[in-house]
PDB file of C-alpha atoms in Angstrom:
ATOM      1  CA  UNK H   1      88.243  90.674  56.948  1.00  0.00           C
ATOM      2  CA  UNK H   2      86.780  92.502  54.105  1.00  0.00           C
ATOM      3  CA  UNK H   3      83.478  91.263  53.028  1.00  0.00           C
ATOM      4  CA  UNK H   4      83.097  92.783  49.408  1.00  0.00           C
ATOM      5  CA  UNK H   5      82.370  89.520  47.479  1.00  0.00           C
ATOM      6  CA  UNK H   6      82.014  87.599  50.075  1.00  0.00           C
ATOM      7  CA  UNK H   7      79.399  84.607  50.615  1.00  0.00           C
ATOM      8  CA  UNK H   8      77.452  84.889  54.008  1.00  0.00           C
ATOM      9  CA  UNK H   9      74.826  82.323  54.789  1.00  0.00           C
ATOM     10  CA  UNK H  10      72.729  83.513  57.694  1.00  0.00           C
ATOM     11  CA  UNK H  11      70.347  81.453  59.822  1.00  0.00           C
ATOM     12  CA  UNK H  12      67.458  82.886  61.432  1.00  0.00           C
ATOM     13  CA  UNK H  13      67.826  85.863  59.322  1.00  0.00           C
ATOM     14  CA  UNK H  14      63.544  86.640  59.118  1.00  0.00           C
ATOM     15  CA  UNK H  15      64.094  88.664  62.002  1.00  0.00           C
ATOM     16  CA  UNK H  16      65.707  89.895  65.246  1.00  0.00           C
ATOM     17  CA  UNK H  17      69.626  89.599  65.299  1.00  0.00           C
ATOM     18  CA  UNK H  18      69.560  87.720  61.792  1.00  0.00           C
ATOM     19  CA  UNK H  19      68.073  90.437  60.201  1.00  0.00           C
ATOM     20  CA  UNK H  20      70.496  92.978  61.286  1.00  0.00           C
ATOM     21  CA  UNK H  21      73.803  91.301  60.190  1.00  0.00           C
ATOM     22  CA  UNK H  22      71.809  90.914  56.998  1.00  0.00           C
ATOM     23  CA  UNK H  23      71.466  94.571  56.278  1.00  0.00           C
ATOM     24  CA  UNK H  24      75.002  94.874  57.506  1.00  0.00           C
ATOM     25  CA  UNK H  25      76.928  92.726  55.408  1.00  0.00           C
ATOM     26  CA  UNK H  26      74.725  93.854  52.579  1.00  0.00           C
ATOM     27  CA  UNK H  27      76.324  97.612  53.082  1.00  0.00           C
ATOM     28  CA  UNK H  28      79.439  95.687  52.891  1.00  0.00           C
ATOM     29  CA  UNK H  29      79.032  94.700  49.584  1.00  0.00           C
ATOM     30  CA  UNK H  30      78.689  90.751  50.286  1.00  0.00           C
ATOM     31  CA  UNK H  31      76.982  88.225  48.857  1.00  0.00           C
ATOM     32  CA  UNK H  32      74.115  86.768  51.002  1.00  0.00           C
ATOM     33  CA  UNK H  33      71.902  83.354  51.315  1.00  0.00           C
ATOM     34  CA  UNK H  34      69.215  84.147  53.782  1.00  0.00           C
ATOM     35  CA  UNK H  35      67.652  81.482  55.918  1.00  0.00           C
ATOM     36  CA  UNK H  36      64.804  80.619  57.914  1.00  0.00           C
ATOM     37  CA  UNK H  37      61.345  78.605  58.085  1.00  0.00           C
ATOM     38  CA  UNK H  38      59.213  82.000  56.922  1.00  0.00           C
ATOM     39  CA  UNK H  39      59.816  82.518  53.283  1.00  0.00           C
ATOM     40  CA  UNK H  40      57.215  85.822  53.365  1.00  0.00           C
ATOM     41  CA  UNK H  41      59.351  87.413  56.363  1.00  0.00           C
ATOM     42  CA  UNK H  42      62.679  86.148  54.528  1.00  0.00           C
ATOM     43  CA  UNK H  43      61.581  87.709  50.906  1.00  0.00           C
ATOM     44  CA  UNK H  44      60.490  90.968  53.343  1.00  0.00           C
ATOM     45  CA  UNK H  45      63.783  90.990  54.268  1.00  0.00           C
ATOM     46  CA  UNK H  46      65.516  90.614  50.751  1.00  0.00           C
ATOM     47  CA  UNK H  47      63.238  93.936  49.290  1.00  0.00           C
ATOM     48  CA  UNK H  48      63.892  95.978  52.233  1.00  0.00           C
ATOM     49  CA  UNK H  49      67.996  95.565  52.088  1.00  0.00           C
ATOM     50  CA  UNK H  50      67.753  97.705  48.840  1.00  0.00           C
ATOM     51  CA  UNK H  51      66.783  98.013  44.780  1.00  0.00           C
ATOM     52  CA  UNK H  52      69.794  95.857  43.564  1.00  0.00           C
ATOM     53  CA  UNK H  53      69.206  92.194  45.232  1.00  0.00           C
ATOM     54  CA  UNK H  54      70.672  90.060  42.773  1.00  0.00           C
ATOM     55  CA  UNK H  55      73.770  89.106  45.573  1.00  0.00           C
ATOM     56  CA  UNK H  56      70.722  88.066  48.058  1.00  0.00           C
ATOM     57  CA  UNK H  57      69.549  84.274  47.883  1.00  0.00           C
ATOM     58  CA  UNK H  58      67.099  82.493  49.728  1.00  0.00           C
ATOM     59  CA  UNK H  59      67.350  79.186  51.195  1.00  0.00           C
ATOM     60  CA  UNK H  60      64.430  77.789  53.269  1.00  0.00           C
ATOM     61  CA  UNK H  61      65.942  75.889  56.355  1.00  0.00           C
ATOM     62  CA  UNK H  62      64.052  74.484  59.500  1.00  0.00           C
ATOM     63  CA  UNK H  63      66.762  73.805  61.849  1.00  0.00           C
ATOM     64  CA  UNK H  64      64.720  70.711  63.632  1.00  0.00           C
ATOM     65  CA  UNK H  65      65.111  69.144  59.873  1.00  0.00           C
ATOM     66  CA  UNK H  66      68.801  67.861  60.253  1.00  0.00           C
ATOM     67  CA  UNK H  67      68.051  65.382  57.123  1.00  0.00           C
ATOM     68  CA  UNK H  68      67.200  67.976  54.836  1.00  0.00           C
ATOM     69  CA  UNK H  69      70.669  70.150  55.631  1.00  0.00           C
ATOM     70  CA  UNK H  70      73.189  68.464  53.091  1.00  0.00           C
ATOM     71  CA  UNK H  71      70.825  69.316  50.419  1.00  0.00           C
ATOM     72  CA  UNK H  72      70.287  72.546  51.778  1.00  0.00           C
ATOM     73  CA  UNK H  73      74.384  73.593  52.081  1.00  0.00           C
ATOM     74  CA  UNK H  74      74.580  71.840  49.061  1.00  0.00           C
ATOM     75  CA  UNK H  75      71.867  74.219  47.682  1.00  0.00           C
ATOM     76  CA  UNK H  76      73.458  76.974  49.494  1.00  0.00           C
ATOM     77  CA  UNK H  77      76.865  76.636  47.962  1.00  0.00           C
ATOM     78  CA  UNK H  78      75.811  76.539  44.203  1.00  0.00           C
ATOM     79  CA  UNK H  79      74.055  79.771  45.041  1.00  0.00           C
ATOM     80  CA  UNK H  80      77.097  81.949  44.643  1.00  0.00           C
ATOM     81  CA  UNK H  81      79.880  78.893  44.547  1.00  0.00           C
ATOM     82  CA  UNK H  82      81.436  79.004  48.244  1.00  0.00           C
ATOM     83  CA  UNK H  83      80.270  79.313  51.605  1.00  0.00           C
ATOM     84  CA  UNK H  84      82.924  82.223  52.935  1.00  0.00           C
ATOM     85  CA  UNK H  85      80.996  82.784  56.462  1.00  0.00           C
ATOM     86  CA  UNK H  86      78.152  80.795  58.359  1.00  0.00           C
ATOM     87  CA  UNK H  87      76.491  82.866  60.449  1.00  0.00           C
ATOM     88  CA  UNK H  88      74.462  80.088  62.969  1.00  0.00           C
ATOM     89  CA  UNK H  89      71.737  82.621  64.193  1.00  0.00           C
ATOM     90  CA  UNK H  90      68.678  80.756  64.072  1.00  0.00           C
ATOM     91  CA  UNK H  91      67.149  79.949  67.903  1.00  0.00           C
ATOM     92  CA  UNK H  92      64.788  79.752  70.480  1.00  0.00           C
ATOM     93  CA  UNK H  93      64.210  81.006  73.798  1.00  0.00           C
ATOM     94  CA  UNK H  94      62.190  79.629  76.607  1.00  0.00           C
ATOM     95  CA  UNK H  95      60.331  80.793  79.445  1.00  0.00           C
ATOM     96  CA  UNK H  96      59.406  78.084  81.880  1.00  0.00           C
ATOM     97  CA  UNK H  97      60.071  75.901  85.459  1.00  0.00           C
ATOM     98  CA  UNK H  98      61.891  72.755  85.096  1.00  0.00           C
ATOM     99  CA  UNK H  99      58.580  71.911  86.687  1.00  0.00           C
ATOM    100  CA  UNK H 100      56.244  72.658  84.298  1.00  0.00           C
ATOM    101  CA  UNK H 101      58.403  71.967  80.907  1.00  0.00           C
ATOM    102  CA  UNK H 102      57.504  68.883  78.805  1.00  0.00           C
ATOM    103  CA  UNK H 103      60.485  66.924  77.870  1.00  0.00           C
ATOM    104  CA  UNK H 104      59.130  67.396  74.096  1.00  0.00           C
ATOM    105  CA  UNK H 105      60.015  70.969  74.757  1.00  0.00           C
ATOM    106  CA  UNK H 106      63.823  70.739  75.927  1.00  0.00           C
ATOM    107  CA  UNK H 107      64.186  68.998  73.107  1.00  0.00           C
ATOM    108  CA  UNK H 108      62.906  71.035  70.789  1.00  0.00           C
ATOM    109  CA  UNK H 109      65.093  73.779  71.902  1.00  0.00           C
ATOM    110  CA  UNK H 110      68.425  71.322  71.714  1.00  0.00           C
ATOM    111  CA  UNK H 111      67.203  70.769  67.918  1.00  0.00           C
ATOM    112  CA  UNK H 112      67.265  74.386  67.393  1.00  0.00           C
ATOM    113  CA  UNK H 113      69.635  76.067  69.169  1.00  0.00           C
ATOM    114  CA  UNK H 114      71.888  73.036  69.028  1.00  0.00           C
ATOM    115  CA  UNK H 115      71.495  70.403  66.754  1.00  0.00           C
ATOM    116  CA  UNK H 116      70.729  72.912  64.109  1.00  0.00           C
ATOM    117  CA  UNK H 117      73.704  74.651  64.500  1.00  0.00           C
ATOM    118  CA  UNK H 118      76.158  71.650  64.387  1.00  0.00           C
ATOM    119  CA  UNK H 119      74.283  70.070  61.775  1.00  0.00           C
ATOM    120  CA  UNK H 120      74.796  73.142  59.110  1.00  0.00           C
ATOM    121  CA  UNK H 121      77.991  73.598  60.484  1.00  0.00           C
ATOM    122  CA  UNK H 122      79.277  70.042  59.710  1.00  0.00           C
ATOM    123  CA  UNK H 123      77.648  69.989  56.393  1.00  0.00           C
ATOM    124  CA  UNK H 124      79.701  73.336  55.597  1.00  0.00           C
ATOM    125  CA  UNK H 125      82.853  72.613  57.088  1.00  0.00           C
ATOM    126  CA  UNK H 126      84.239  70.308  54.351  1.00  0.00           C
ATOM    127  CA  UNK H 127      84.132  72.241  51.837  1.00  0.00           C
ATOM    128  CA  UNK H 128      86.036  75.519  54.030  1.00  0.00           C
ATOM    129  CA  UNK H 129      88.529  73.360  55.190  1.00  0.00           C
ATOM    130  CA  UNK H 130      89.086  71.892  51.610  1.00  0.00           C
ATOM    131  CA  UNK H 131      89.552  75.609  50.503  1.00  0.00           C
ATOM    132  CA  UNK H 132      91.512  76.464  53.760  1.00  0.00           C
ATOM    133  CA  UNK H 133      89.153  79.244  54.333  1.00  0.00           C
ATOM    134  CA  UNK H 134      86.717  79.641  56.382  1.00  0.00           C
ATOM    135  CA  UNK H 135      84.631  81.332  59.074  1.00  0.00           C
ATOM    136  CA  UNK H 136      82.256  80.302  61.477  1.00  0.00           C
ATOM    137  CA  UNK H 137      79.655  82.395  63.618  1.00  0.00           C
ATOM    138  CA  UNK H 138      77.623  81.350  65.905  1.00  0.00           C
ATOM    139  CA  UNK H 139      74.988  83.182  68.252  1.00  0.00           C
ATOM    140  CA  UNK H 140      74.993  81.845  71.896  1.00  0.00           C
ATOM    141  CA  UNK H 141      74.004  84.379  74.358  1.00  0.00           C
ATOM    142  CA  UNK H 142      75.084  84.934  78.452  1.00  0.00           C
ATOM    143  CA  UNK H 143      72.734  82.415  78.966  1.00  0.00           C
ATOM    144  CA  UNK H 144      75.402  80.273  77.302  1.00  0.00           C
ATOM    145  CA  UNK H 145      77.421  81.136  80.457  1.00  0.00           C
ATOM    146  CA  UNK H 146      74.781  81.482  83.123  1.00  0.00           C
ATOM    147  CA  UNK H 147      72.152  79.887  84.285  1.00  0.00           C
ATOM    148  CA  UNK H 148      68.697  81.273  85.247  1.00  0.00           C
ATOM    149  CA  UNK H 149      65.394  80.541  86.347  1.00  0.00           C
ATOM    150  CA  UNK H 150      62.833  79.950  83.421  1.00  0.00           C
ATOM    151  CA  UNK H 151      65.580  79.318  80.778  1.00  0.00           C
ATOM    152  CA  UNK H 152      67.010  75.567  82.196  1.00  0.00           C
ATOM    153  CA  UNK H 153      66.397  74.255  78.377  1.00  0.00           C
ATOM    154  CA  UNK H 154      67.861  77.104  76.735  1.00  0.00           C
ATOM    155  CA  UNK H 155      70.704  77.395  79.053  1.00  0.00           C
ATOM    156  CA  UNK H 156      71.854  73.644  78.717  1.00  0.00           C
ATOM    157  CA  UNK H 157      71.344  74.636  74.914  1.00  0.00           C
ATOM    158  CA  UNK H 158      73.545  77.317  75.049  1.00  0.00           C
ATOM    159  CA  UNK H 159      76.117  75.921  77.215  1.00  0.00           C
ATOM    160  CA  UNK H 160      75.834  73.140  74.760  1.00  0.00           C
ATOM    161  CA  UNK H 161      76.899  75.435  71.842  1.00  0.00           C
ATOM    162  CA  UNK H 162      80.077  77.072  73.901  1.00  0.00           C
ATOM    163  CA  UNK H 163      81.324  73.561  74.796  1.00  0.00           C
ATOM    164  CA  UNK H 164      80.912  72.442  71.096  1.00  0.00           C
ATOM    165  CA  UNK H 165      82.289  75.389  68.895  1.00  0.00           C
ATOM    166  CA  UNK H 166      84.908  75.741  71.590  1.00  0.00           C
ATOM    167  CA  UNK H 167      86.092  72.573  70.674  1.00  0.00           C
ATOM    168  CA  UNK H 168      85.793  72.673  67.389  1.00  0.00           C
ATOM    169  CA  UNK H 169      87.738  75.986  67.227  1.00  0.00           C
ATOM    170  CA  UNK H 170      90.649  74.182  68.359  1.00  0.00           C
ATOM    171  CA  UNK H 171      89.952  72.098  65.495  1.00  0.00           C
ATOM    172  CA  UNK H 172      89.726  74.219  63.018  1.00  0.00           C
ATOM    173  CA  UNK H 173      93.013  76.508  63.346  1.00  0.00           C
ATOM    174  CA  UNK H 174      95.217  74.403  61.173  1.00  0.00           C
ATOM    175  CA  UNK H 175      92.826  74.623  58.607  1.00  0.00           C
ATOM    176  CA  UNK H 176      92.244  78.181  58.961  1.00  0.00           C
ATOM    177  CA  UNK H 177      88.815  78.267  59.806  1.00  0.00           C
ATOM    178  CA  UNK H 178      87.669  80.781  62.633  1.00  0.00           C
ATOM    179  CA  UNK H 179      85.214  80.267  65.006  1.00  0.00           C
ATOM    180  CA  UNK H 180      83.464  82.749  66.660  1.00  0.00           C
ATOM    181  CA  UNK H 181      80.873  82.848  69.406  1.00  0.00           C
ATOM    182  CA  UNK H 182      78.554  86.012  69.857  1.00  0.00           C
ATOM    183  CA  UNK H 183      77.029  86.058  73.577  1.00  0.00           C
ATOM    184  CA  UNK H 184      74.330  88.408  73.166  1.00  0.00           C
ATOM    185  CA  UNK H 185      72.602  89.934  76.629  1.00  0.00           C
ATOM    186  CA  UNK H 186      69.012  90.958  76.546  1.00  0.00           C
ATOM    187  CA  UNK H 187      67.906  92.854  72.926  1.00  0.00           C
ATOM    188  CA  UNK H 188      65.143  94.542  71.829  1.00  0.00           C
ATOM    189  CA  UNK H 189      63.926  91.427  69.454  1.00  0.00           C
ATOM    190  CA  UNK H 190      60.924  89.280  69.062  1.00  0.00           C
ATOM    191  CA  UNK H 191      62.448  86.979  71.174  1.00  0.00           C
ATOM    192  CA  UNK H 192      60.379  86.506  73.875  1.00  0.00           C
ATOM    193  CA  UNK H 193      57.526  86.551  71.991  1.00  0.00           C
ATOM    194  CA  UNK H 194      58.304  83.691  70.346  1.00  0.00           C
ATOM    195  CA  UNK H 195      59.557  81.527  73.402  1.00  0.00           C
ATOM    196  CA  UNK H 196      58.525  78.242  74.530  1.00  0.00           C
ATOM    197  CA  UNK H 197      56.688  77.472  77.371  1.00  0.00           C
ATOM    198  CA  UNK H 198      56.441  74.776  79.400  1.00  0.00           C
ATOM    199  CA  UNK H 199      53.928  72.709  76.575  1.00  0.00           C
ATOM    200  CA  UNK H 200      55.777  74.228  73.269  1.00  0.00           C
ATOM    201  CA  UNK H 201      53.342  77.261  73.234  1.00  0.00           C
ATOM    202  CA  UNK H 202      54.633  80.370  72.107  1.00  0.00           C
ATOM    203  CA  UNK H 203      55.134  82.925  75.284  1.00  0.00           C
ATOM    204  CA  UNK H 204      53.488  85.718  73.247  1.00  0.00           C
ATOM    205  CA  UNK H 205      54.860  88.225  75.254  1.00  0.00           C
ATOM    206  CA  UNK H 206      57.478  91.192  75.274  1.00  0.00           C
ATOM    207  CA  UNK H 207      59.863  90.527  78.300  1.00  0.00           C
ATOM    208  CA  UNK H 208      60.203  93.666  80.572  1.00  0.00           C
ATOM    209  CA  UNK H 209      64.106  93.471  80.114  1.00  0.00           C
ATOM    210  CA  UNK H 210      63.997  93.473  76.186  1.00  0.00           C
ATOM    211  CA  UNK H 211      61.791  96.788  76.365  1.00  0.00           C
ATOM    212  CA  UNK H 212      64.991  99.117  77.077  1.00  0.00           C
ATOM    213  CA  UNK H 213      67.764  97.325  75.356  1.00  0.00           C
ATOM    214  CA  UNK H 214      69.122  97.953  72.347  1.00  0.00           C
ATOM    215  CA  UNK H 215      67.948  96.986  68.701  1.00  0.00           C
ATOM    216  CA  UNK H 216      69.005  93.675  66.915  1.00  0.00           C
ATOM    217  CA  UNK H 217      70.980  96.737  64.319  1.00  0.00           C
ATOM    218  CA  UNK H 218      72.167  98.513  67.207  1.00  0.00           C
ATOM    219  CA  UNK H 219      73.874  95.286  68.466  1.00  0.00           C
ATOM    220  CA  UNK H 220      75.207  94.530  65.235  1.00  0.00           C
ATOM    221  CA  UNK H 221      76.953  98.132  64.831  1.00  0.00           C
ATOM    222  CA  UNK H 222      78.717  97.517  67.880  1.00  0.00           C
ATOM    223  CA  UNK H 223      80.103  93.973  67.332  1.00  0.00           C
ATOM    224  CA  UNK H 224      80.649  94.151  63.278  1.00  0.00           C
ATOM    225  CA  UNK H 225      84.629  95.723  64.126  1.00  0.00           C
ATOM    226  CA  UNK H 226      84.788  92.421  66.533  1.00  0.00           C
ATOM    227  CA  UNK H 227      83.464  90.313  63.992  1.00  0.00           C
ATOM    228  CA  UNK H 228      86.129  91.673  60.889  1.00  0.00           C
ATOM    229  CA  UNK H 229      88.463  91.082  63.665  1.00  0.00           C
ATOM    230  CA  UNK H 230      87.455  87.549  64.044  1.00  0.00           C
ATOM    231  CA  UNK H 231      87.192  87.829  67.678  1.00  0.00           C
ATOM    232  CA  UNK H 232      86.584  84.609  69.443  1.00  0.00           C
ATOM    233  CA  UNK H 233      84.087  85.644  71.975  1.00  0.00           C
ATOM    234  CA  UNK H 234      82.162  88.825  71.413  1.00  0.00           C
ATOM    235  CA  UNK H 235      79.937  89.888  74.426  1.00  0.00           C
ATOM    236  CA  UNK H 236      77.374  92.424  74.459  1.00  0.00           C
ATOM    237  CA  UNK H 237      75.409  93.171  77.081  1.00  0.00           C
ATOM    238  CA  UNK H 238      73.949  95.966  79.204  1.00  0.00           C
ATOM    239  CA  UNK H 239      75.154  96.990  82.615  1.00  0.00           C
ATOM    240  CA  UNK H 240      73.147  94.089  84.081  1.00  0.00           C
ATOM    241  CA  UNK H 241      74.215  91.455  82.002  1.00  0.00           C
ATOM    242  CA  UNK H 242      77.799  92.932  82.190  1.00  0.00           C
ATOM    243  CA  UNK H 243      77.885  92.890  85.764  1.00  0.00           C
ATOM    244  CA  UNK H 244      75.999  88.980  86.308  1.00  0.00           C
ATOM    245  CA  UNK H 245      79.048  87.879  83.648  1.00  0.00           C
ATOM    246  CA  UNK H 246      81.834  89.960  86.226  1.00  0.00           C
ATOM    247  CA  UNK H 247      80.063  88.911  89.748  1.00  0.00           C
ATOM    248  CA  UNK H 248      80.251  85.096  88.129  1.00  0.00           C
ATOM    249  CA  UNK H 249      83.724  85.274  87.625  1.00  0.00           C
ATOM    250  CA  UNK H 250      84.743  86.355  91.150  1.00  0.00           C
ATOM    251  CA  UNK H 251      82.009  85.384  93.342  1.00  0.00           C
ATOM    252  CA  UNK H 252      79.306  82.645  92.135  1.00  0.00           C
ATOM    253  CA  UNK H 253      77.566  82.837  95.179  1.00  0.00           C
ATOM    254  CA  UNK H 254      77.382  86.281  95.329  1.00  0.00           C
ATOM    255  CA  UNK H 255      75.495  85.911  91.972  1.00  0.00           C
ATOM    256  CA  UNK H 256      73.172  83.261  93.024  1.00  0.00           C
ATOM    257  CA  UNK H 257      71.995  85.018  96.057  1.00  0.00           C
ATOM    258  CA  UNK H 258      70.980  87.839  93.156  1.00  0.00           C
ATOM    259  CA  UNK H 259      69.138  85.609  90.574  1.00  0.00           C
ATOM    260  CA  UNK H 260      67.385  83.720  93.185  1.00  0.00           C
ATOM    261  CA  UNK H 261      64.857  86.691  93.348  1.00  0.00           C
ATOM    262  CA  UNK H 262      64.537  87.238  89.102  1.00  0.00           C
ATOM    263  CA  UNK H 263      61.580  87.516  87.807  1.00  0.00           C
ATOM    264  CA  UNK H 264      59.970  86.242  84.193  1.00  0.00           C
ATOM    265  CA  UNK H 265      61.001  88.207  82.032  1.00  0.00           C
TER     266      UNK H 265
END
């Protein structure tokens, strides 16, 4: 796909991973609606993409406010007149025991990382399929595909979003509307800072793991062919991450005897 002209409206795009496709479909000449609670971090974003920003919206979204999305896609679609790509980027990590995690806290991580996403996306998906075009991205991560300790809630929330889009990509090919889901492994983002622990506070720290990994744009560079491609499944990982997906696939229990001893991180 070439995305000169194009509409992109990108969740979560304030930071991290968001952030990054941001400046990349901007060097591809596309039209963008960027998205997130943080207007200051979201208008930070808009002046640092470049000196002509007239292509670059902003729509405030808070992804636990399902009742406020048709007025926000509606909103987002007058912006530039059509919705060509959703970019579901907007999320939440976590960094607790099933133990010590409120039940106020899985939740909020379900109305994040997965009500929020299939709330936009049903709110947008009428008016791709009425145009027959259509293209849907969502984040998930190898969490999506394994489980570990400290991340039960954002896990389920995960697996949550591979069962759903996978699903709805069967859907969606008679109408022409791709789906694509983007399993990130560990990136150098903000992340962790910003996870949930066990009460709902904010982790406030930088996990040891997202020291040495690659940037949110480094990430991006590599999957952007995948994503013109309209890949289903992107992963993109580092040799850890790689190898947990690999061991999974041929020996589970080989894998849980290895994540039994993981640390926070």
């Amino acid at each position: 796909m070439n995305y000169q002209g194009k509409t992109i409206w990108i969740t979560g795009a304030s930071s991290g991973i968001g952030e990054a496709f941001a400046r990349a479909f901007y060097k591809e000449g596309a039209n963008l609606i960027l998205s997130s609670r943080r207007e200051d971090a979201l208008l930070e974003v808009k002046e640092s993409l470049g000196d002509d920003t007239e292509n670059v919206k902003i729509v405030m979204v808070d992804l636990t406010d399902t009742d406020s999305f048709p007025k926000k896609a509606t909103e987002a679609i007058a912006a530039f007149g059509q919705i060509d790509v959703l970019v579901n980027n907007g999320g939440v990590s976590q960094r607790s025991t099933v133990l010590d995690s409120e039940m106020s806290t899985y939740r909020r991580l379900m109305e994040v990382n997965y009500f929020g996403a299939v709330g936009l996306t049903k709110e947008v998906l009428p008016h791709m399929v009425e145009r027959k075009s259509g293209y849907i991205i969502v984040t998930s991560s190898v969490a999506g595909k394994i489980g570990t300790k400290f991340r039960s809630g954002y896990a389920a929330s995960k697996h949550a979003v591979q069962g759903f889009f996978n699903s709805l990509r069967q859907e969606m090919y008679e109408h022409n509307v791709a789906v694509t889901l983007l399993c990130p492994g560990f990136i150098k983002t903000n992340i962790s800072k910003n996870a949930l622990t066990g009460d709902g506070s904010k982790f406030n720290k930088m996990g040891d793991a997202h020291f040495t990994a690659m940037t949110a744009d480094e990430m991006v560079t590599k999957v952007m062919p995948k994503i013109k491609a309209q890949k289903e499944e992107i992963y993109v990982t580092g040799l850890k991450e790689g190898l947990a997906l690999w061991v999974q696939r041929f020996s589970p229990t080989l894998l849980n005897k290895i994540l039994k001893n993981q640390k926070v991180t």
